[in-house]
Amino acid sequence: MKSITLNLLIALVLILFSGIGGFVGCNQNTVEPHEIAISLASVPSQVCIAINNERNGILEQNGNALHEQAVREEWTSEREAQAVLELHQQDDILRSIVSPRYNNADGELVEGRCRIVTEYLARVAVGVESFEDLQTDGWERAVSDLLALVNELFDVLRDLGIVDLADWLNERVQIGEAGLGDLLRDVLRFAEQVLERAE
Amino acid sequence: MGWKGVVELVVMGLTAAGELVKGILQRTGHLNEADPWLTLGMVGVQYLGRALTAEDNDTLKELLTRSPIDLWAEAGDIETENALIRQRQLERIGDRD
């Protein structure tokens, strides 16, 4: 008899938790799939734009550090010039990713890769009405391109002395009450989930 | 009816209520247990939805769902200043000599 009572109590507790979960789940579902999809494109855009806005500061800071080292260690002007040109090449690589629009080596006005990838993702996200709509090849390819680009961005910035991009962003950019770096981490986790499911 | 009967009735009532809520959610398209994308959707909601559903922060939701096309169109141009910084860095080497 005691075990029946215990089972009933456990069932009661489980049902109560389930009910609470149901309410919470219902509330969370007020987020539309379209909103999730567009934020997957919007957050990386804001990350790239924020990095581009800081690019000149990074270039100046690294250039000053390089010059001080050259003076301290009595480099030849040729060696310092070589090092400065390498720094400019690193900035060229960063620019090709995060700049909205720039003149490339051939003098052509082109858009940065982050802009191309995120705008494409945004166009795909326009038609998203359910999570099933995120199961298309076009969507998965766009998410895959985005992940590859962001990972490349992490590497390029590491070469420029920014070890952890997310922390660096959190210190500089807040969206509402959230750090942009934390939002980027959320986006990357979700993007990885999308691709894992696609496999 | 003793207290055990009352408990049983309550449990049955809650179970029925739970089924009713589940049925409503399925009917309205909020719950589809057969849909593998439900799990993925909930993962997305768990991460991004945490910010998107913040009741006291409509601004955050608005900013997170801004179109990248608008964002990029508004992004500032830093290339003129960038060229000047590069030029100064190269000239500084000549000054040292």
XYZ file of C-alpha atoms in Angstrom:
296
model
C 0.000 0.000 0.000
C 2.864 2.357 0.910
C 4.499 1.796 -2.482
C 1.246 2.662 -4.275
C 1.018 5.915 -2.311
C 4.663 6.674 -3.080
C 4.130 5.982 -6.771
C 1.132 8.263 -6.788
C 3.125 11.027 -5.127
C 5.968 10.637 -7.619
C 3.467 10.718 -10.472
C 1.914 13.857 -8.995
C 5.286 15.594 -8.755
C 6.210 14.568 -12.302
C 2.912 15.837 -13.669
C 3.370 19.130 -11.838
C 6.880 19.520 -13.262
C 5.581 18.537 -16.678
C 2.869 21.149 -16.397
C 5.387 23.828 -15.445
C 7.602 22.669 -18.312
C 4.659 22.879 -20.646
C 3.982 26.457 -19.651
C 7.641 27.394 -19.991
C 7.905 25.622 -23.338
C 4.789 27.339 -24.547
C 6.214 30.715 -23.576
C 9.558 29.965 -25.254
C 7.785 29.009 -28.445
C 6.669 32.606 -28.788
C 10.038 32.983 -30.523
C 9.316 32.454 -34.188
C 11.664 30.257 -36.268
C 12.077 33.259 -38.554
C 13.442 35.296 -35.625
C 15.947 32.579 -34.742
C 16.984 32.333 -38.387
C 17.445 36.064 -38.874
C 19.399 36.443 -35.624
C 21.754 33.730 -36.889
C 22.599 36.141 -39.705
C 22.237 39.383 -37.759
C 24.582 38.631 -34.846
C 27.604 37.692 -37.031
C 26.965 40.819 -39.139
C 27.093 42.942 -36.015
C 30.264 41.116 -34.935
C 31.986 41.791 -38.278
C 30.889 45.438 -38.319
C 32.115 45.887 -34.736
C 35.504 44.371 -35.650
C 35.745 46.562 -38.740
C 35.062 49.627 -36.594
C 37.994 48.611 -34.362
C 40.332 47.698 -37.241
C 42.146 51.021 -37.365
C 42.668 50.944 -33.601
C 44.145 47.428 -33.858
C 46.401 48.508 -36.745
C 47.605 51.589 -34.871
C 48.209 49.681 -31.637
C 50.126 46.850 -33.307
C 52.079 49.354 -35.426
C 53.125 51.305 -32.317
C 54.168 48.105 -30.512
C 56.198 47.080 -33.557
C 57.902 50.478 -33.817
C 58.812 50.478 -30.110
C 60.304 47.006 -30.476
C 62.271 48.107 -33.562
C 63.714 51.083 -31.689
C 64.467 49.054 -28.551
C 66.162 46.245 -30.466
C 67.790 48.587 -33.009
C 66.330 46.937 -36.108
C 67.490 48.113 -39.530
C 64.915 50.213 -41.372
C 64.584 47.406 -43.948
C 63.654 44.921 -41.261
C 61.144 47.296 -39.708
C 59.632 48.096 -43.133
C 59.251 44.376 -43.802
C 57.507 43.873 -40.452
C 55.168 46.836 -41.067
C 54.263 45.495 -44.514
C 53.451 42.104 -42.959
C 51.215 43.899 -40.469
C 49.453 45.652 -43.347
C 49.005 42.308 -45.107
C 47.327 40.917 -41.981
C 45.033 43.939 -41.986
C 44.312 43.266 -45.682
C 43.160 39.741 -44.780
C 40.987 41.052 -41.938
C 39.564 43.748 -44.227
C 38.633 41.169 -46.872
C 36.419 39.525 -44.245
C 34.891 42.332 -42.178
C 34.831 45.444 -44.368
C 31.445 46.411 -45.825
C 33.091 47.592 -49.044
C 36.696 48.247 -50.071
C 39.032 48.490 -53.054
C 40.901 45.221 -53.611
C 44.449 44.848 -54.969
C 43.121 45.257 -58.525
C 41.371 48.507 -57.591
C 37.904 46.955 -57.826
C 35.264 47.962 -55.292
C 34.207 44.714 -53.590
C 32.209 43.655 -50.530
C 33.734 41.835 -47.561
C 33.062 38.091 -47.270
C 31.179 38.431 -43.996
C 28.732 40.801 -45.687
C 28.239 38.410 -48.607
C 27.677 35.373 -46.349
C 25.374 37.073 -43.827
C 23.282 38.854 -46.448
C 22.787 35.536 -48.237
C 21.787 33.908 -44.941
C 19.337 36.771 -44.309
C 17.753 36.267 -47.722
C 17.339 32.544 -47.021
C 15.897 33.351 -43.562
C 13.142 35.525 -45.075
C 11.164 32.454 -46.158
C 11.562 30.550 -42.890
C 8.209 29.880 -41.227
C 8.956 26.655 -39.354
C 12.029 24.754 -38.246
C 11.408 22.362 -41.143
C 12.204 25.264 -43.451
C 15.724 25.207 -42.029
C 16.265 21.739 -43.469
C 17.006 22.855 -47.017
C 20.374 22.430 -48.708
C 20.573 26.184 -49.276
C 20.137 26.922 -45.586
C 22.641 24.283 -44.469
C 25.206 25.529 -46.994
C 24.734 29.109 -45.821
C 25.188 28.086 -42.168
C 28.234 26.002 -43.081
C 29.798 28.968 -44.926
C 29.076 31.202 -41.955
C 30.737 28.816 -39.492
C 33.822 28.436 -41.687
C 34.120 32.207 -42.042
C 33.754 32.912 -38.324
C 36.366 30.261 -37.504
C 38.708 31.895 -40.029
C 38.010 35.235 -38.363
C 39.023 33.785 -34.994
C 42.359 32.654 -36.506
C 43.084 35.976 -38.220
C 42.374 37.933 -35.052
C 44.517 35.567 -32.994
C 47.420 36.429 -35.313
C 46.715 40.094 -34.544
C 46.892 39.503 -30.795
C 43.186 39.022 -29.990
C 43.270 35.649 -28.280
C 39.585 35.331 -27.439
C 37.268 37.144 -29.823
C 34.151 36.596 -27.692
C 35.706 38.112 -24.560
C 37.135 40.958 -26.632
C 33.675 41.688 -28.046
C 32.019 41.464 -24.622
C 34.341 44.187 -23.370
C 33.474 46.501 -26.260
C 29.937 45.933 -27.527
C 26.699 45.470 -25.597
C 23.421 44.757 -27.351
C 20.761 45.648 -24.827
C 22.019 43.954 -21.672
C 23.900 41.179 -23.481
C 27.539 41.136 -24.518
C 28.002 40.677 -28.262
C 30.616 37.979 -27.588
C 28.136 35.868 -25.582
C 25.565 36.255 -28.356
C 28.187 35.121 -30.870
C 28.890 32.021 -28.749
C 25.130 31.246 -28.750
C 24.948 31.631 -32.521
C 27.945 29.360 -33.072
C 26.491 26.644 -30.812
C 23.199 26.802 -32.685
C 24.932 26.750 -36.079
C 26.912 23.678 -35.014
C 23.665 21.991 -33.947
C 22.135 22.757 -37.357
C 25.052 21.111 -39.143
C 25.253 18.124 -36.778
C 21.567 17.422 -37.425
C 22.079 17.812 -41.144
C 24.723 15.055 -41.039
C -14.005 8.145 -0.503
C -10.762 8.188 1.517
C -7.681 10.423 1.012
C -6.172 7.881 -1.398
C -9.193 8.193 -3.615
C -8.845 11.972 -3.559
C -5.164 11.711 -4.572
C -6.069 9.333 -7.381
C -8.719 11.716 -8.624
C -6.285 14.654 -8.510
C -3.682 12.640 -10.429
C -6.223 11.623 -13.036
C -7.414 15.214 -13.316
C -3.890 16.553 -13.785
C -3.098 13.846 -16.325
C -6.188 14.752 -18.281
C -5.299 18.451 -18.055
C -1.767 17.672 -19.231
C -3.108 15.729 -22.202
C -5.458 18.582 -22.995
C -2.618 21.140 -22.964
C -0.469 18.792 -25.070
C -3.334 18.360 -27.539
C -3.839 22.120 -27.794
C -0.120 22.662 -28.383
C -0.102 19.992 -31.092
C -3.233 21.425 -32.672
C -1.765 24.946 -32.741
C 1.474 23.659 -34.218
C 3.593 24.407 -31.140
C 4.352 20.777 -30.427
C 5.051 17.956 -32.826
C 6.722 15.044 -31.098
C 7.341 13.245 -34.376
C 9.255 16.221 -35.713
C 13.015 15.861 -35.180
C 13.352 19.560 -35.843
C 11.445 20.273 -32.658
C 14.565 19.331 -30.722
C 16.733 21.540 -32.875
C 14.216 24.328 -32.656
C 14.251 24.097 -28.896
C 18.047 24.176 -28.889
C 17.870 27.392 -30.862
C 15.241 28.743 -28.526
C 17.376 27.748 -25.569
C 20.335 29.738 -26.842
C 19.044 32.657 -28.836
C 15.542 32.544 -27.398
C 16.942 33.289 -23.961
C 17.738 36.727 -25.266
C 14.868 36.952 -27.718
C 12.209 36.184 -25.102
C 13.510 38.554 -22.447
C 10.236 40.274 -21.635
C 11.859 43.398 -20.266
C 14.174 43.828 -23.200
C 12.317 44.506 -26.417
C 15.288 46.534 -27.631
C 17.502 43.457 -27.544
C 15.035 41.450 -29.614
C 14.734 44.297 -32.073
C 18.516 44.561 -32.405
C 19.047 40.803 -32.711
C 16.522 40.486 -35.494
C 17.695 43.469 -37.517
C 18.294 42.609 -41.132
C 21.993 42.251 -42.020
C 21.195 44.015 -45.297
C 20.224 47.162 -43.355
C 23.124 46.767 -40.927
C 25.739 46.546 -43.683
C 24.196 49.449 -45.589
C 24.620 51.621 -42.475
C 28.173 50.454 -41.653
C 30.739 53.237 -41.629
C 33.674 53.538 -44.025
C 37.075 53.467 -42.311
C 39.267 52.885 -45.371
C 40.364 56.529 -45.846
C 41.643 56.708 -42.278
C 43.167 53.239 -42.660
C 45.224 54.406 -45.645
C 46.484 57.408 -43.646
C 47.535 55.203 -40.704
C 49.456 52.902 -43.044
C 51.173 55.851 -44.672
C 52.191 57.309 -41.279
C 53.564 53.936 -40.162
C 55.773 53.697 -43.244
C 56.913 57.333 -43.014
C 57.877 56.826 -39.376
C 60.503 54.283 -40.455
C 62.101 56.852 -42.742
C 62.116 59.445 -39.925
C 64.155 57.101 -37.718
C 66.932 56.978 -40.319
